Amino acid sequence: MKKILVTGAFGLVGADLVPALSEKYGKNNVILLAHKTVTKVPFNIEKGDVRKKPQLEKIIKKHNIGQIYHLAGLLSVGGEKNPPLAWDVNMNGLRTILDLAVRYRCRLFWPSSIAVFGPTTPKINTPQRTILEPTTIYGTTKLAGELLCRYYHQKYGLDVRSLRYPGLIGFNAPPGDGTTEYSVHIFYEGLLKNSYVCFLKKDTRLPMMFITDAIKGTIKLMDARSDKISIRTSYNFSAVSFTPQDLVKEIKKLLPGFVCTYKPDHRQKIADSWPKSINDRVAGKDWGWRHEYDISRMTKEMLDKLRLKLKIRVNKV
């Protein structure tokens, strides 16, 4: 079989997607692209830069790549710190991947984000087709990327597929500084310190998803027949919506002494520009998407997995 290339394989999505793909297709059929040297990882790794076409072309030819999951990119907060770099990596990297996917007839997955929405977007039950006026460089690159993906599909027949990821909550990758990543930090701090200082207001409602659902949906989209894919920009993709205080309430059921305080920072402005809930009925209709994890099940799973990862005994928390 042709092999699968995953860029950005060591980020939040890649940390769970790579094992899932390896289990489904075999470890030797999944190739990871890293921008720096990585050791002690039991996968086939190639070092390369997504902006450098000759490097990537050599890797695609060497491994007979048939599918690409292009996850590499700068996120919302990192993008605001360095907008020129965010544009360079997110847009030029995507364009390089698109060109090579056309040339070598690869099926391509590229993640978009709820960051494509903005203050003028309907906040509740945001529809698939709506106003897109992002306020961050990250959201701007995602919107431009959506349109570029559709262009390559219409112009060259490229089988490109995409999801507008909500805030993702996972346990394998370390938490970053993204706008929704309070929802990951809070579990680490809860288990290690039994307290957390949240950088968003307690009533900030945002669309969120447990990583297991996100990976399941991503692979399900890529497995769908091409004639089932009606959206070539990016599908709305949703599971649950909640606030920091909702999550704190669930955590306290399992960590009774847990305390959370709130000190909103610059990320609050970004969060305020995003929807509170997402309508993903088109994804359900087209390829059968349906989430499994609610906030209670997700909370228990996160605490259980992180206890094992952090080697914390249940009777110590």
CSV table of C-alpha atoms in Angstrom, one decimal:
chain,number,residue,atom,x,y,z
A,1,MET,CA,0.0,0.0,0.0
A,2,LYS,CA,1.0,3.6,-0.4
A,3,LYS,CA,2.2,5.2,2.8
A,4,ILE,CA,1.0,8.1,4.9
A,5,LEU,CA,2.9,11.3,5.7
A,6,VAL,CA,2.1,13.3,8.8
A,7,THR,CA,3.6,16.8,9.2
A,8,GLY,CA,3.4,18.4,12.6
A,9,ALA,CA,3.4,14.9,14.1
A,10,PHE,CA,4.5,15.9,17.6
A,11,GLY,CA,1.8,18.5,18.3
A,12,LEU,CA,-1.5,18.0,20.1
A,13,VAL,CA,-3.3,16.3,17.2
A,14,GLY,CA,-0.3,14.4,15.9
A,15,ALA,CA,0.5,12.9,19.3
A,16,ASP,CA,-2.8,10.9,19.1
A,17,LEU,CA,-3.3,10.7,15.4
A,18,VAL,CA,0.0,8.9,14.7
A,19,PRO,CA,-0.6,6.0,17.0
A,20,ALA,CA,-4.2,5.7,15.6
A,21,LEU,CA,-3.0,5.6,12.0
A,22,SER,CA,-0.2,3.1,13.0
A,23,GLU,CA,-2.7,0.8,14.6
A,24,LYS,CA,-5.0,1.0,11.5
A,25,TYR,CA,-2.4,0.8,8.7
A,26,GLY,CA,0.8,-0.5,10.4
A,27,LYS,CA,3.6,1.4,11.9
A,28,ASN,CA,5.9,1.0,8.9
A,29,ASN,CA,3.3,2.7,6.7
A,30,VAL,CA,3.2,6.0,8.7
A,31,ILE,CA,6.0,8.5,8.1
A,32,LEU,CA,6.5,11.4,10.4
A,33,LEU,CA,8.0,14.8,9.3
A,34,ALA,CA,9.9,16.7,12.0
A,35,HIS,CA,11.5,20.1,11.6
A,36,LYS,CA,14.2,19.2,14.1
A,37,THR,CA,16.1,16.0,15.1
A,38,VAL,CA,13.9,13.6,17.1
A,39,THR,CA,15.3,10.5,18.9
A,40,LYS,CA,13.9,7.6,20.8
A,41,VAL,CA,10.6,7.6,18.9
A,42,PRO,CA,9.5,4.2,17.5
A,43,PHE,CA,8.3,5.6,14.2
A,44,ASN,CA,9.8,6.3,10.8
A,45,ILE,CA,10.9,10.0,11.0
A,46,GLU,CA,12.2,12.3,8.2
A,47,LYS,CA,13.6,15.7,9.0
A,48,GLY,CA,12.3,18.5,6.8
A,49,ASP,CA,10.7,21.9,6.5
A,50,VAL,CA,7.2,22.1,5.1
A,51,ARG,CA,8.1,25.3,3.2
A,52,LYS,CA,10.9,23.6,1.3
A,53,LYS,CA,9.5,21.8,-1.7
A,54,PRO,CA,12.6,19.8,-2.8
A,55,GLN,CA,12.9,18.3,0.7
A,56,LEU,CA,9.3,17.2,0.8
A,57,GLU,CA,9.2,15.9,-2.7
A,58,LYS,CA,12.2,13.7,-2.0
A,59,ILE,CA,10.4,12.3,1.0
A,60,ILE,CA,7.2,11.7,-0.8
A,61,LYS,CA,9.0,9.9,-3.7
A,62,LYS,CA,11.2,7.9,-1.3
A,63,HIS,CA,8.2,6.5,0.7
A,64,ASN,CA,5.6,6.3,-2.0
A,65,ILE,CA,3.2,8.6,-0.1
A,66,GLY,CA,-0.5,8.3,-0.9
A,67,GLN,CA,-2.0,10.3,1.9
A,68,ILE,CA,-0.8,13.4,3.7
A,69,TYR,CA,-2.0,14.8,7.1
A,70,HIS,CA,-0.6,18.3,7.1
A,71,LEU,CA,-0.8,19.4,10.7
A,72,ALA,CA,2.3,21.6,10.9
A,73,GLY,CA,1.6,25.3,11.7
A,74,LEU,CA,1.7,28.1,14.2
A,75,LEU,CA,-1.4,28.5,16.5
A,76,SER,CA,-3.4,31.5,17.7
A,77,VAL,CA,-1.2,32.8,20.5
A,78,GLY,CA,2.2,31.9,18.8
A,79,GLY,CA,0.9,33.5,15.6
A,80,GLU,CA,0.2,36.8,17.4
A,81,LYS,CA,3.7,36.9,18.7
A,82,ASN,CA,5.2,36.6,15.2
A,83,PRO,CA,2.7,37.3,12.4
A,84,PRO,CA,5.2,37.2,9.5
A,85,LEU,CA,6.4,33.7,10.6
A,86,ALA,CA,2.8,32.5,11.1
A,87,TRP,CA,2.0,33.6,7.5
A,88,ASP,CA,5.2,32.0,6.2
A,89,VAL,CA,4.8,28.6,7.9
A,90,ASN,CA,1.0,28.3,7.7
A,91,MET,CA,0.5,29.6,4.1
A,92,ASN,CA,3.7,28.8,2.3
A,93,GLY,CA,3.8,25.4,4.0
A,94,LEU,CA,0.2,24.6,2.9
A,95,ARG,CA,0.9,25.8,-0.6
A,96,THR,CA,3.9,23.5,-0.9
A,97,ILE,CA,1.9,20.6,0.4
A,98,LEU,CA,-0.9,21.3,-2.0
A,99,ASP,CA,1.4,21.5,-5.0
A,100,LEU,CA,3.0,18.2,-4.1
A,101,ALA,CA,-0.3,16.5,-3.4
A,102,VAL,CA,-1.5,17.4,-6.9
A,103,ARG,CA,1.7,16.2,-8.5
A,104,TYR,CA,1.8,12.9,-6.7
A,105,ARG,CA,-2.0,12.4,-6.5
A,106,CYS,CA,-2.2,12.3,-2.7
A,107,ARG,CA,-5.3,12.6,-0.6
A,108,LEU,CA,-4.8,15.5,1.7
A,109,PHE,CA,-6.1,16.4,5.2
A,110,TRP,CA,-5.5,19.9,6.5
A,111,PRO,CA,-7.0,21.2,9.7
A,112,SER,CA,-8.8,24.5,9.9
A,113,SER,CA,-10.1,26.0,13.1
A,114,ILE,CA,-13.0,27.9,14.7
A,115,ALA,CA,-10.5,30.8,14.5
A,116,VAL,CA,-11.9,31.5,11.0
A,117,PHE,CA,-14.9,33.0,12.7
A,118,GLY,CA,-14.9,36.5,14.2
A,119,PRO,CA,-17.0,39.0,16.1
A,120,THR,CA,-19.5,39.3,13.2
A,121,THR,CA,-20.2,35.6,13.1
A,122,PRO,CA,-23.4,34.3,14.8
A,123,LYS,CA,-22.2,33.1,18.2
A,124,ILE,CA,-24.8,30.4,18.9
A,125,ASN,CA,-25.1,27.3,16.7
A,126,THR,CA,-22.8,28.8,14.1
A,127,PRO,CA,-23.8,27.5,10.7
A,128,GLN,CA,-21.5,25.8,8.1
A,129,ARG,CA,-21.9,28.8,5.7
A,130,THR,CA,-21.7,32.1,7.5
A,131,ILE,CA,-19.7,35.3,7.9
A,132,LEU,CA,-16.0,34.7,8.2
A,133,GLU,CA,-14.0,37.7,9.5
A,134,PRO,CA,-11.2,36.5,11.7
A,135,THR,CA,-9.3,38.8,14.0
A,136,THR,CA,-6.0,36.9,14.4
A,137,ILE,CA,-3.3,36.1,12.0
A,138,TYR,CA,-3.9,32.5,12.8
A,139,GLY,CA,-7.5,32.7,11.8
A,140,THR,CA,-6.6,34.7,8.7
A,141,THR,CA,-4.2,32.0,7.6
A,142,LYS,CA,-6.9,29.4,8.2
A,143,LEU,CA,-9.5,31.3,6.2
A,144,ALA,CA,-7.1,31.8,3.4
A,145,GLY,CA,-6.1,28.2,3.6
A,146,GLU,CA,-9.7,27.0,3.3
A,147,LEU,CA,-10.2,29.0,0.1
A,148,LEU,CA,-6.9,27.8,-1.2
A,149,CYS,CA,-7.9,24.1,-0.6
A,150,ARG,CA,-11.2,24.6,-2.4
A,151,TYR,CA,-9.3,26.3,-5.3
A,152,TYR,CA,-6.9,23.3,-5.6
A,153,HIS,CA,-9.9,21.0,-5.6
A,154,GLN,CA,-11.8,22.9,-8.3
A,155,LYS,CA,-8.7,23.7,-10.4
A,156,TYR,CA,-6.8,20.5,-10.2
A,157,GLY,CA,-9.2,17.9,-8.8
A,158,LEU,CA,-7.2,17.5,-5.6
A,159,ASP,CA,-8.9,15.3,-3.0
A,160,VAL,CA,-8.4,17.7,-0.1
A,161,ARG,CA,-10.5,17.5,3.1
A,162,SER,CA,-10.6,19.6,6.2
A,163,LEU,CA,-12.2,20.1,9.6
A,164,ARG,CA,-12.6,23.3,11.6
A,165,TYR,CA,-11.2,22.0,14.9
A,166,PRO,CA,-12.7,23.5,18.1
A,167,GLY,CA,-10.6,23.6,21.3
A,168,LEU,CA,-9.0,20.2,21.6
A,169,ILE,CA,-8.3,18.5,24.9
A,170,GLY,CA,-5.7,15.7,25.0
A,171,PHE,CA,-3.3,14.1,27.4
A,172,ASN,CA,-0.4,12.8,25.2
A,173,ALA,CA,1.1,16.1,24.1
A,174,PRO,CA,2.2,18.7,26.6
A,175,PRO,CA,-0.2,21.7,26.8
A,176,GLY,CA,0.8,24.8,24.8
A,177,ASP,CA,-0.2,28.5,25.1
A,178,GLY,CA,-3.3,28.4,22.8
A,179,THR,CA,-6.5,30.2,23.7
A,180,THR,CA,-8.4,27.1,24.6
A,181,GLU,CA,-5.6,25.2,26.3
A,182,TYR,CA,-6.7,26.3,29.7
A,183,SER,CA,-8.8,23.1,29.4
A,184,VAL,CA,-5.6,21.0,29.3
A,185,HIS,CA,-3.5,23.0,31.8
A,186,ILE,CA,-6.3,22.8,34.3
A,187,PHE,CA,-6.0,19.0,34.6
A,188,TYR,CA,-2.2,19.0,35.0
A,189,GLU,CA,-2.4,21.7,37.7
A,190,GLY,CA,-5.3,20.0,39.3
A,191,LEU,CA,-3.5,16.8,39.8
A,192,LEU,CA,-0.1,18.3,40.7
A,193,LYS,CA,-1.2,21.3,42.8
A,194,ASN,CA,-4.9,20.9,43.4
A,195,SER,CA,-5.4,24.5,42.1
A,196,TYR,CA,-5.3,26.4,38.9
A,197,VAL,CA,-5.2,30.1,37.8
A,198,CYS,CA,-7.3,30.3,34.6
A,199,PHE,CA,-6.4,32.9,31.9
A,200,LEU,CA,-10.1,33.2,30.7
A,201,LYS,CA,-13.1,34.5,32.5
A,202,LYS,CA,-15.1,31.8,34.3
A,203,ASP,CA,-18.2,32.3,32.0
A,204,THR,CA,-16.3,32.1,28.6
A,205,ARG,CA,-18.2,29.5,26.6
A,206,LEU,CA,-16.3,27.9,23.7
A,207,PRO,CA,-16.7,24.8,21.5
A,208,MET,CA,-14.5,22.0,22.8
A,209,MET,CA,-13.7,18.4,21.9
A,210,PHE,CA,-11.9,15.5,23.5
A,211,ILE,CA,-8.9,14.4,21.4
A,212,THR,CA,-10.3,10.8,21.0
A,213,ASP,CA,-13.3,12.2,19.2
A,214,ALA,CA,-11.2,14.5,17.1
A,215,ILE,CA,-9.0,11.7,15.9
A,216,LYS,CA,-11.9,9.4,15.2
A,217,GLY,CA,-13.6,12.2,13.2
A,218,THR,CA,-10.4,13.0,11.3
A,219,ILE,CA,-9.8,9.4,10.2
A,220,LYS,CA,-13.5,8.9,9.4
A,221,LEU,CA,-13.5,12.0,7.1
A,222,MET,CA,-10.4,10.7,5.3
A,223,ASP,CA,-12.0,7.2,4.9
A,224,ALA,CA,-15.2,8.6,3.4
A,225,ARG,CA,-15.9,8.2,-0.3
A,226,SER,CA,-14.9,11.3,-2.3
A,227,ASP,CA,-18.5,11.7,-3.6
A,228,LYS,CA,-19.7,12.1,0.0
A,229,ILE,CA,-17.6,15.2,0.6
A,230,SER,CA,-19.6,18.3,-0.2
A,231,ILE,CA,-17.4,20.8,1.6
A,232,ARG,CA,-14.0,21.5,0.2
A,233,THR,CA,-13.2,24.5,2.3
A,234,SER,CA,-13.6,23.0,5.8
A,235,TYR,CA,-16.4,21.2,7.7
A,236,ASN,CA,-17.8,22.6,10.9
A,237,PHE,CA,-16.8,20.0,13.6
A,238,SER,CA,-18.2,20.0,17.1
A,239,ALA,CA,-18.8,18.0,20.2
A,240,VAL,CA,-19.6,20.0,23.4
A,241,SER,CA,-19.5,23.7,24.5
A,242,PHE,CA,-18.6,24.7,28.1
A,243,THR,CA,-17.1,27.4,30.2
A,244,PRO,CA,-14.1,27.2,32.6
A,245,GLN,CA,-16.5,27.1,35.6
A,246,ASP,CA,-18.4,24.2,34.0
A,247,LEU,CA,-15.2,22.3,33.7
A,248,VAL,CA,-14.2,23.2,37.3
A,249,LYS,CA,-17.5,21.8,38.5
A,250,GLU,CA,-16.8,18.5,36.8
A,251,ILE,CA,-13.2,18.3,38.1
A,252,LYS,CA,-14.4,19.0,41.7
A,253,LYS,CA,-16.6,15.9,41.5
A,254,LEU,CA,-13.4,13.8,41.2
A,255,LEU,CA,-11.0,16.2,43.0
A,256,PRO,CA,-13.1,17.6,45.8
A,257,GLY,CA,-10.5,20.0,47.1
A,258,PHE,CA,-9.7,21.6,43.8
A,259,VAL,CA,-9.7,25.4,43.6
A,260,CYS,CA,-9.7,27.6,40.5
A,261,THR,CA,-9.2,31.3,40.4
A,262,TYR,CA,-9.5,33.6,37.3
A,263,LYS,CA,-7.0,36.1,35.9
A,264,PRO,CA,-8.0,36.8,32.3
A,265,ASP,CA,-5.1,37.9,30.0
A,266,HIS,CA,-4.6,38.8,26.4
A,267,ARG,CA,-6.2,35.5,25.3
A,268,GLN,CA,-9.6,36.6,26.5
A,269,LYS,CA,-10.0,39.0,23.6
A,270,ILE,CA,-9.3,36.2,21.2
A,271,ALA,CA,-11.8,33.9,22.9
A,272,ASP,CA,-14.5,36.6,22.9
A,273,SER,CA,-14.2,36.7,19.1
A,274,TRP,CA,-15.1,33.0,18.6
A,275,PRO,CA,-18.4,31.2,18.6
A,276,LYS,CA,-20.0,29.7,21.7
A,277,SER,CA,-21.4,26.7,19.9
A,278,ILE,CA,-21.1,25.1,16.4
A,279,ASN,CA,-23.6,23.5,14.1
A,280,ASP,CA,-22.0,20.5,12.5
A,281,ARG,CA,-25.0,18.9,10.9
A,282,VAL,CA,-23.4,18.9,7.4
A,283,ALA,CA,-20.6,16.7,8.6
A,284,GLY,CA,-23.2,14.4,10.2
A,285,LYS,CA,-25.2,14.3,7.0
A,286,ASP,CA,-22.3,13.8,4.6
A,287,TRP,CA,-20.1,11.3,6.3
A,288,GLY,CA,-21.8,10.3,9.5
A,289,TRP,CA,-19.9,12.4,12.1
A,290,ARG,CA,-21.1,12.0,15.7
A,291,HIS,CA,-19.2,12.8,18.9
A,292,GLU,CA,-19.1,10.3,21.8
A,293,TYR,CA,-17.5,12.3,24.8
A,294,ASP,CA,-19.5,14.7,26.9
A,295,ILE,CA,-17.8,16.9,29.5
A,296,SER,CA,-18.2,14.4,32.3
A,297,ARG,CA,-16.8,11.4,30.4
A,298,MET,CA,-14.0,13.6,29.1
A,299,THR,CA,-13.1,14.9,32.6
A,300,LYS,CA,-12.8,11.4,34.0
A,301,GLU,CA,-10.8,10.1,31.1
A,302,MET,CA,-8.3,13.1,31.3
A,303,LEU,CA,-7.8,12.6,35.0
A,304,ASP,CA,-7.3,8.8,34.7
A,305,LYS,CA,-4.9,9.1,31.8
A,306,LEU,CA,-2.9,11.9,33.4
A,307,ARG,CA,-2.6,10.1,36.7
A,308,LEU,CA,-0.9,7.3,34.8
A,309,LYS,CA,1.3,9.7,32.8
A,310,LEU,CA,2.3,11.7,35.8
A,311,LYS,CA,2.6,8.6,38.1
A,312,ILE,CA,0.1,9.9,40.6
A,313,ARG,CA,-1.7,7.4,42.9
A,314,VAL,CA,-5.4,7.8,43.2
A,315,ASN,CA,-5.2,8.0,47.0
A,316,LYS,CA,-2.9,11.0,46.8
A,317,VAL,CA,-5.4,13.3,45.2
